mmCIF file of C-alpha atoms and ligand atoms in Angstrom:
data_model
loop_
_atom_site.group_PDB
_atom_site.id
_atom_site.type_symbol
_atom_site.label_atom_id
_atom_site.label_comp_id
_atom_site.label_asym_id
_atom_site.label_seq_id
_atom_site.Cartn_x
_atom_site.Cartn_y
_atom_site.Cartn_z
ATOM 1 C CA UNK A 1 -204.948 -26.705 347.995
ATOM 2 C CA UNK A 2 -206.539 -30.004 349.054
ATOM 3 C CA UNK A 3 -204.386 -32.169 351.236
ATOM 4 C CA UNK A 4 -206.315 -35.396 351.162
ATOM 5 C CA UNK A 5 -207.217 -34.917 354.801
ATOM 6 C CA UNK A 6 -210.265 -32.770 354.133
ATOM 7 C CA UNK A 7 -213.436 -33.505 352.216
ATOM 8 C CA UNK A 8 -213.045 -32.818 348.510
ATOM 9 C CA UNK A 9 -215.463 -33.254 345.628
ATOM 10 C CA UNK A 10 -215.103 -33.858 341.914
ATOM 11 C CA UNK A 11 -212.326 -35.366 339.813
ATOM 12 C CA UNK A 12 -209.639 -33.477 341.722
ATOM 13 C CA UNK A 13 -210.554 -35.418 344.849
ATOM 14 C CA UNK A 14 -209.895 -38.692 343.054
ATOM 15 C CA UNK A 15 -206.601 -37.662 341.425
ATOM 16 C CA UNK A 16 -203.571 -38.924 343.339
ATOM 17 C CA UNK A 17 -201.490 -36.032 344.659
ATOM 18 C CA UNK A 18 -197.734 -35.965 344.596
ATOM 19 C CA UNK A 19 -194.939 -33.550 345.376
ATOM 20 C CA UNK A 20 -191.948 -33.102 343.061
ATOM 21 C CA UNK A 21 -188.733 -34.264 344.636
ATOM 22 C CA UNK A 22 -186.521 -32.190 342.333
ATOM 23 C CA UNK A 23 -187.645 -28.834 340.951
ATOM 24 C CA UNK A 24 -185.465 -26.988 338.435
ATOM 25 C CA UNK A 25 -185.940 -23.312 337.658
ATOM 26 C CA UNK A 26 -184.995 -21.407 334.533
ATOM 27 C CA UNK A 27 -185.022 -17.943 336.082
ATOM 28 C CA UNK A 28 -185.749 -15.819 333.021
ATOM 29 C CA UNK A 29 -187.115 -12.333 332.410
ATOM 30 C CA UNK A 30 -184.973 -10.105 334.650
ATOM 31 C CA UNK A 31 -184.127 -7.741 331.793
ATOM 32 C CA UNK A 32 -187.722 -7.397 330.640
ATOM 33 C CA UNK A 33 -188.884 -6.872 334.211
ATOM 34 C CA UNK A 34 -186.463 -3.946 334.487
ATOM 35 C CA UNK A 35 -187.214 -2.536 331.028
ATOM 36 C CA UNK A 36 -190.953 -2.480 331.797
ATOM 37 C CA UNK A 37 -190.157 -0.209 334.753
ATOM 38 C CA UNK A 38 -187.636 2.019 332.991
ATOM 39 C CA UNK A 39 -184.839 0.548 335.133
ATOM 40 C CA UNK A 40 -181.401 -0.730 334.063
ATOM 41 C CA UNK A 41 -181.132 -4.486 333.426
ATOM 42 C CA UNK A 42 -178.867 -4.773 336.440
ATOM 43 C CA UNK A 43 -181.785 -3.806 338.686
ATOM 44 C CA UNK A 44 -183.740 -6.751 337.278
ATOM 45 C CA UNK A 45 -180.891 -9.104 338.135
ATOM 46 C CA UNK A 46 -180.615 -7.615 341.630
ATOM 47 C CA UNK A 47 -184.327 -8.148 342.230
ATOM 48 C CA UNK A 48 -183.945 -11.616 340.734
ATOM 49 C CA UNK A 49 -181.567 -12.546 343.558
ATOM 50 C CA UNK A 50 -184.240 -11.502 346.062
ATOM 51 C CA UNK A 51 -186.747 -13.756 344.300
ATOM 52 C CA UNK A 52 -184.188 -16.577 344.473
ATOM 53 C CA UNK A 53 -183.683 -16.081 348.199
ATOM 54 C CA UNK A 54 -187.442 -16.297 348.828
ATOM 55 C CA UNK A 55 -187.803 -19.300 346.538
ATOM 56 C CA UNK A 56 -185.113 -21.223 348.417
ATOM 57 C CA UNK A 57 -186.969 -20.560 351.697
ATOM 58 C CA UNK A 58 -190.246 -21.669 350.109
ATOM 59 C CA UNK A 59 -188.634 -24.839 348.724
ATOM 60 C CA UNK A 60 -187.427 -25.745 352.229
ATOM 61 C CA UNK A 61 -190.866 -25.163 353.709
ATOM 62 C CA UNK A 62 -192.635 -27.054 350.919
ATOM 63 C CA UNK A 63 -190.428 -30.097 351.416
ATOM 64 C CA UNK A 64 -188.635 -30.080 348.057
ATOM 65 C CA UNK A 65 -185.484 -32.223 348.269
ATOM 66 C CA UNK A 66 -183.535 -30.765 345.324
ATOM 67 C CA UNK A 67 -183.823 -27.274 343.839
ATOM 68 C CA UNK A 68 -181.752 -26.450 340.761
ATOM 69 C CA UNK A 69 -181.461 -22.843 339.629
ATOM 70 C CA UNK A 70 -180.132 -21.867 336.206
ATOM 71 C CA UNK A 71 -178.236 -18.702 336.993
ATOM 72 C CA UNK A 72 -175.752 -18.273 334.122
ATOM 73 C CA UNK A 73 -175.468 -20.225 330.873
ATOM 74 C CA UNK A 74 -172.336 -20.769 328.801
ATOM 75 C CA UNK A 75 -174.090 -18.700 326.139
ATOM 76 C CA UNK A 76 -174.598 -15.768 328.547
ATOM 77 C CA UNK A 77 -170.897 -14.789 328.057
ATOM 78 C CA UNK A 78 -172.058 -13.288 324.748
ATOM 79 C CA UNK A 79 -173.814 -10.475 326.633
ATOM 80 C CA UNK A 80 -172.128 -7.066 327.012
ATOM 81 C CA UNK A 81 -169.145 -7.260 329.417
ATOM 82 C CA UNK A 82 -170.773 -4.885 331.942
ATOM 83 C CA UNK A 83 -173.784 -7.170 332.228
ATOM 84 C CA UNK A 84 -171.600 -10.277 332.583
ATOM 85 C CA UNK A 85 -169.600 -8.474 335.282
ATOM 86 C CA UNK A 86 -172.743 -7.526 337.166
ATOM 87 C CA UNK A 87 -174.026 -11.123 337.039
ATOM 88 C CA UNK A 88 -170.692 -12.431 338.365
ATOM 89 C CA UNK A 89 -170.738 -9.802 341.117
ATOM 90 C CA UNK A 90 -174.275 -10.801 342.097
ATOM 91 C CA UNK A 91 -173.332 -14.480 342.331
ATOM 92 C CA UNK A 92 -170.368 -13.493 344.483
ATOM 93 C CA UNK A 93 -172.562 -11.412 346.784
ATOM 94 C CA UNK A 94 -175.313 -14.041 346.979
ATOM 95 C CA UNK A 95 -172.889 -16.723 348.119
ATOM 96 C CA UNK A 96 -171.034 -14.411 350.529
ATOM 97 C CA UNK A 97 -174.195 -12.996 352.128
ATOM 98 C CA UNK A 98 -176.395 -16.068 352.125
ATOM 99 C CA UNK A 99 -174.051 -18.925 352.887
ATOM 100 C CA UNK A 100 -174.608 -18.494 356.650
ATOM 101 C CA UNK A 101 -178.386 -18.705 356.328
ATOM 102 C CA UNK A 102 -178.118 -21.643 353.924
ATOM 103 C CA UNK A 103 -175.838 -23.440 356.317
ATOM 104 C CA UNK A 104 -178.092 -22.867 359.315
ATOM 105 C CA UNK A 105 -181.094 -24.016 357.263
ATOM 106 C CA UNK A 106 -179.325 -27.341 356.660
ATOM 107 C CA UNK A 107 -179.047 -26.590 352.897
ATOM 108 C CA UNK A 108 -176.406 -28.422 350.933
ATOM 109 C CA UNK A 109 -175.019 -26.437 347.994
ATOM 110 C CA UNK A 110 -173.813 -28.081 344.796
ATOM 111 C CA UNK A 111 -172.585 -26.275 341.725
ATOM 112 C CA UNK A 112 -172.888 -27.604 338.182
ATOM 113 C CA UNK A 113 -171.289 -26.109 335.090
ATOM 114 C CA UNK A 114 -167.776 -25.536 333.870
ATOM 115 C CA UNK A 115 -165.415 -23.838 336.318
ATOM 116 C CA UNK A 116 -162.539 -23.544 333.887
ATOM 117 C CA UNK A 117 -163.541 -20.093 332.586
ATOM 118 C CA UNK A 118 -164.190 -18.696 336.049
ATOM 119 C CA UNK A 119 -161.834 -16.395 337.889
ATOM 120 C CA UNK A 120 -159.940 -17.897 340.825
ATOM 121 C CA UNK A 121 -161.927 -15.984 343.426
ATOM 122 C CA UNK A 122 -165.321 -17.097 342.061
ATOM 123 C CA UNK A 123 -164.104 -20.699 341.706
ATOM 124 C CA UNK A 124 -162.803 -20.629 345.300
ATOM 125 C CA UNK A 125 -166.076 -19.203 346.571
ATOM 126 C CA UNK A 126 -168.111 -21.914 344.848
ATOM 127 C CA UNK A 127 -165.824 -24.582 346.247
ATOM 128 C CA UNK A 128 -166.130 -23.102 349.727
ATOM 129 C CA UNK A 129 -169.959 -23.029 349.457
ATOM 130 C CA UNK A 130 -169.941 -26.713 348.546
ATOM 131 C CA UNK A 131 -167.407 -27.742 351.162
ATOM 132 C CA UNK A 132 -168.928 -25.866 354.091
ATOM 133 C CA UNK A 133 -172.390 -27.311 353.424
ATOM 134 C CA UNK A 134 -171.354 -30.805 352.335
ATOM 135 C CA UNK A 135 -172.560 -32.478 355.532
ATOM 136 C CA UNK A 136 -175.989 -30.820 355.458
ATOM 137 C CA UNK A 137 -178.946 -33.112 354.975
ATOM 138 C CA UNK A 138 -181.855 -30.783 354.104
ATOM 139 C CA UNK A 139 -182.590 -29.173 350.748
ATOM 140 C CA UNK A 140 -179.886 -29.629 348.101
ATOM 141 C CA UNK A 141 -179.534 -26.333 346.224
ATOM 142 C CA UNK A 142 -177.906 -26.927 342.858
ATOM 143 C CA UNK A 143 -176.555 -23.769 341.289
ATOM 144 C CA UNK A 144 -176.108 -24.093 337.516
ATOM 145 C CA UNK A 145 -173.409 -21.534 336.788
ATOM 146 C CA UNK A 146 -171.518 -21.324 333.490
ATOM 147 C CA UNK A 147 -173.660 -24.316 332.654
ATOM 148 C CA UNK A 148 -174.520 -25.758 329.240
ATOM 149 C CA UNK A 149 -176.136 -29.152 328.809
ATOM 150 C CA UNK A 150 -174.436 -29.918 325.490
ATOM 151 C CA UNK A 151 -171.033 -29.060 326.979
ATOM 152 C CA UNK A 152 -171.843 -31.264 329.999
ATOM 153 C CA UNK A 153 -172.778 -34.214 327.750
ATOM 154 C CA UNK A 154 -169.665 -33.683 325.602
ATOM 155 C CA UNK A 155 -167.503 -33.743 328.746
ATOM 156 C CA UNK A 156 -169.145 -37.025 329.822
ATOM 157 C CA UNK A 157 -168.433 -38.487 326.354
ATOM 158 C CA UNK A 158 -164.805 -37.365 326.666
ATOM 159 C CA UNK A 159 -164.483 -38.989 330.097
ATOM 160 C CA UNK A 160 -165.907 -42.250 328.744
ATOM 161 C CA UNK A 161 -163.575 -42.183 325.743
ATOM 162 C CA UNK A 162 -160.597 -41.689 328.050
ATOM 163 C CA UNK A 163 -161.649 -44.646 330.217
ATOM 164 C CA UNK A 164 -162.043 -46.826 327.114
ATOM 165 C CA UNK A 165 -158.651 -45.694 325.789
ATOM 166 C CA UNK A 166 -157.076 -46.525 329.163
ATOM 167 C CA UNK A 167 -158.629 -50.005 329.056
ATOM 168 C CA UNK A 168 -160.788 -49.429 332.128
ATOM 169 C CA UNK A 169 -164.107 -49.635 330.270
ATOM 170 C CA UNK A 170 -165.448 -51.564 327.297
ATOM 171 C CA UNK A 171 -167.508 -49.697 324.684
ATOM 172 C CA UNK A 172 -170.281 -52.230 325.269
ATOM 173 C CA UNK A 173 -170.566 -51.078 328.889
ATOM 174 C CA UNK A 174 -171.604 -47.578 327.876
ATOM 175 C CA UNK A 175 -175.297 -47.239 328.603
ATOM 176 C CA UNK A 176 -177.561 -44.427 329.793
ATOM 177 C CA UNK A 177 -176.524 -44.961 333.431
ATOM 178 C CA UNK A 178 -172.844 -44.757 332.479
ATOM 179 C CA UNK A 179 -173.483 -41.368 330.865
ATOM 180 C CA UNK A 180 -175.619 -40.099 333.783
ATOM 181 C CA UNK A 181 -172.849 -41.061 336.194
ATOM 182 C CA UNK A 182 -170.395 -38.794 334.365
ATOM 183 C CA UNK A 183 -172.568 -35.709 334.182
ATOM 184 C CA UNK A 184 -172.185 -32.838 336.674
ATOM 185 C CA UNK A 185 -175.463 -34.029 338.210
ATOM 186 C CA UNK A 186 -174.158 -37.524 339.042
ATOM 187 C CA UNK A 187 -175.983 -38.815 342.099
ATOM 188 C CA UNK A 188 -178.786 -36.244 341.835
ATOM 189 C CA UNK A 189 -182.181 -37.570 340.698
ATOM 190 C CA UNK A 190 -183.502 -36.157 337.421
ATOM 191 C CA UNK A 191 -185.726 -33.092 337.768
ATOM 192 C CA UNK A 192 -189.406 -33.946 338.137
ATOM 193 C CA UNK A 193 -190.541 -30.430 337.307
ATOM 194 C CA UNK A 194 -188.808 -27.737 335.249
ATOM 195 C CA UNK A 195 -190.315 -24.285 335.570
ATOM 196 C CA UNK A 196 -189.355 -21.456 333.209
ATOM 197 C CA UNK A 197 -190.494 -17.942 333.958
ATOM 198 C CA UNK A 198 -190.933 -15.024 331.495
ATOM 199 C CA UNK A 199 -193.225 -16.861 329.088
ATOM 200 C CA UNK A 200 -190.426 -18.214 326.863
ATOM 201 C CA UNK A 201 -191.032 -21.848 325.998
ATOM 202 C CA UNK A 202 -187.601 -23.389 325.494
ATOM 203 C CA UNK A 203 -184.871 -25.055 327.492
ATOM 204 C CA UNK A 204 -181.956 -22.894 326.308
ATOM 205 C CA UNK A 205 -179.334 -25.629 326.754
ATOM 206 C CA UNK A 206 -180.518 -26.561 330.253
ATOM 207 C CA UNK A 207 -180.451 -30.176 331.513
ATOM 208 C CA UNK A 208 -181.155 -31.681 328.096
ATOM 209 C CA UNK A 209 -180.233 -35.179 329.248
ATOM 210 C CA UNK A 210 -181.834 -34.999 332.684
ATOM 211 C CA UNK A 211 -185.079 -33.494 331.316
ATOM 212 C CA UNK A 212 -186.003 -36.672 329.425
ATOM 213 C CA UNK A 213 -189.139 -37.219 331.509
ATOM 214 C CA UNK A 214 -189.433 -33.944 333.383
ATOM 215 C CA UNK A 215 -192.773 -32.178 333.503
ATOM 216 C CA UNK A 216 -192.375 -28.738 331.934
ATOM 217 C CA UNK A 217 -194.168 -25.617 333.105
ATOM 218 C CA UNK A 218 -193.885 -22.224 331.452
ATOM 219 C CA UNK A 219 -195.213 -19.355 333.519
ATOM 220 C CA UNK A 220 -195.820 -15.827 332.215
ATOM 221 C CA UNK A 221 -194.318 -13.928 335.178
ATOM 222 C CA UNK A 222 -190.842 -12.443 334.951
ATOM 223 C CA UNK A 223 -188.407 -13.964 337.422
ATOM 224 C CA UNK A 224 -188.198 -10.984 339.874
ATOM 225 C CA UNK A 225 -191.977 -11.247 340.387
ATOM 226 C CA UNK A 226 -191.984 -15.015 340.959
ATOM 227 C CA UNK A 227 -193.219 -15.564 344.497
ATOM 228 C CA UNK A 228 -194.336 -18.242 346.879
ATOM 229 C CA UNK A 229 -197.880 -18.290 345.460
ATOM 230 C CA UNK A 230 -196.454 -18.931 341.965
ATOM 231 C CA UNK A 231 -194.255 -21.682 343.365
ATOM 232 C CA UNK A 232 -197.145 -23.326 345.176
ATOM 233 C CA UNK A 233 -199.314 -23.061 342.050
ATOM 234 C CA UNK A 234 -196.548 -24.764 340.036
ATOM 235 C CA UNK A 235 -196.302 -27.592 342.548
ATOM 236 C CA UNK A 236 -200.073 -27.968 342.519
ATOM 237 C CA UNK A 237 -200.079 -28.073 338.702
ATOM 238 C CA UNK A 238 -197.426 -30.816 338.850
ATOM 239 C CA UNK A 239 -199.500 -32.778 341.363
ATOM 240 C CA UNK A 240 -202.290 -33.101 338.805
ATOM 241 C CA UNK A 241 -200.142 -34.437 335.977
ATOM 242 C CA UNK A 242 -200.042 -38.076 334.965
ATOM 243 C CA UNK A 243 -196.478 -39.246 334.541
ATOM 244 C CA UNK A 244 -196.413 -42.452 332.566
ATOM 245 C CA UNK A 245 -192.752 -42.837 331.521
ATOM 246 C CA UNK A 246 -193.844 -44.616 328.373
ATOM 247 C CA UNK A 247 -196.135 -47.025 330.201
ATOM 248 C CA UNK A 248 -199.876 -46.994 330.561
ATOM 249 C CA UNK A 249 -200.507 -46.101 334.171
ATOM 250 C CA UNK A 250 -199.265 -43.147 336.199
ATOM 251 C CA UNK A 251 -196.098 -44.249 338.004
ATOM 252 C CA UNK A 252 -193.115 -42.957 339.880
ATOM 253 C CA UNK A 253 -195.019 -40.458 341.943
ATOM 254 C CA UNK A 254 -194.329 -39.773 345.541
ATOM 255 C CA UNK A 255 -197.593 -39.755 347.457
ATOM 256 C CA UNK A 256 -198.252 -36.576 349.332
ATOM 257 C CA UNK A 257 -198.752 -37.287 352.999
ATOM 258 C CA UNK A 258 -202.204 -36.441 354.246
ATOM 259 C CA UNK A 259 -202.228 -34.035 357.149
HETATM 260 C C1 IPE B 301 -182.452 -14.114 333.294
HETATM 261 O O1 IPE B 301 -182.965 -12.901 332.846
HETATM 262 C C2 IPE B 301 -181.069 -13.957 333.879
HETATM 263 C C3 IPE B 301 -180.003 -14.557 333.063
HETATM 264 C C4 IPE B 301 -180.158 -15.122 331.901
HETATM 265 C C5 IPE B 301 -178.656 -14.508 333.582
HETATM 266 P P1 IPE B 301 -182.542 -12.265 331.459
HETATM 267 O O2 IPE B 301 -181.360 -11.379 331.685
HETATM 268 O O3 IPE B 301 -182.374 -13.300 330.409
HETATM 269 O O4 IPE B 301 -183.824 -11.360 331.150
HETATM 270 P P2 IPE B 301 -184.539 -11.185 329.750
HETATM 271 O O5 IPE B 301 -184.829 -12.551 329.215
HETATM 272 O O6 IPE B 301 -183.586 -10.422 328.867
HETATM 273 O O7 IPE B 301 -185.778 -10.418 330.070
HETATM 274 C C1 IPE B 302 -181.565 -18.922 330.008
HETATM 275 O O1 IPE B 302 -182.034 -17.657 329.764
HETATM 276 C C2 IPE B 302 -180.380 -18.869 330.930
HETATM 277 C C3 IPE B 302 -180.672 -18.500 332.308
HETATM 278 C C4 IPE B 302 -181.847 -18.276 332.836
HETATM 279 C C5 IPE B 302 -179.515 -18.412 333.158
HETATM 280 P P1 IPE B 302 -181.575 -16.808 328.475
HETATM 281 O O2 IPE B 302 -182.283 -15.504 328.578
HETATM 282 O O3 IPE B 302 -180.106 -16.760 328.410
HETATM 283 O O4 IPE B 302 -182.130 -17.694 327.279
HETATM 284 P P2 IPE B 302 -182.494 -17.298 325.787
HETATM 285 O O5 IPE B 302 -181.302 -16.593 325.222
HETATM 286 O O6 IPE B 302 -183.683 -16.390 325.863
HETATM 287 O O7 IPE B 302 -182.822 -18.580 325.115
HETATM 288 MG MG1 MG B 303 -183.621 -14.176 329.081
#
């Protein structure tokens, strides 16, 4: 990967390079990874957690500021109860086992999604992960758990309606920023790059509002096989895109520092 500090030829040398500030991952394909190996789906999820662990380390090293991981959707409750249980157990174990490393790596954890349907112990664990890392200033790891973008937008609309009804807000004050400020992601910049593994090309109710100008990348590997090389390739792909935000010239890109 060229870094601007070495001699490069061709169009790639002229293209401005940039690094995504916020990368969001739709970690898909665990079940198919397992099925292809004659293993139970659970084994795919277990290996998926290992891929997540490595990806968080890579994100820190690559200088990503925000990493969002879609780990359980509101629609995933429709899976068989044993699978749902195993996914909840894996989340539990990931937070329990990894919180120490996250904390010492200066990672700040934030959780988005609805906590109402979660058991008390999972809700307490998520709260603890957020509270014990709240002062950290490195990578922000955003865990989307029991998350659904439509539900998130509906909740923001409800909050706005309540403020209007209480006389604290006028309907005319409701603009895009007012909605953004009431989403679970309030204060977090929109994702620059959304990567979905497994080859599926859809968002599956993920960050529908925040994805307005995200660059989308669909990669054919199943999530348990996603590694640092795939992550670096995705970031390199992003660096060559022209983001125009409706204008004519590429804008809004963070220049990559030459080494
Ligand atoms: C992603 O893998 C994990 C979750 C959705 C929780 P899947 O379990 O969706 O795997 P596939 O898509 O069936 O292969
Ligand atoms: C999206 O994957 C949700 C997560 C990765 C957590 P799904 O496997 O649930 O999505 P669909 O059902 O294929 O759209
Ligand atoms: Mg899937």
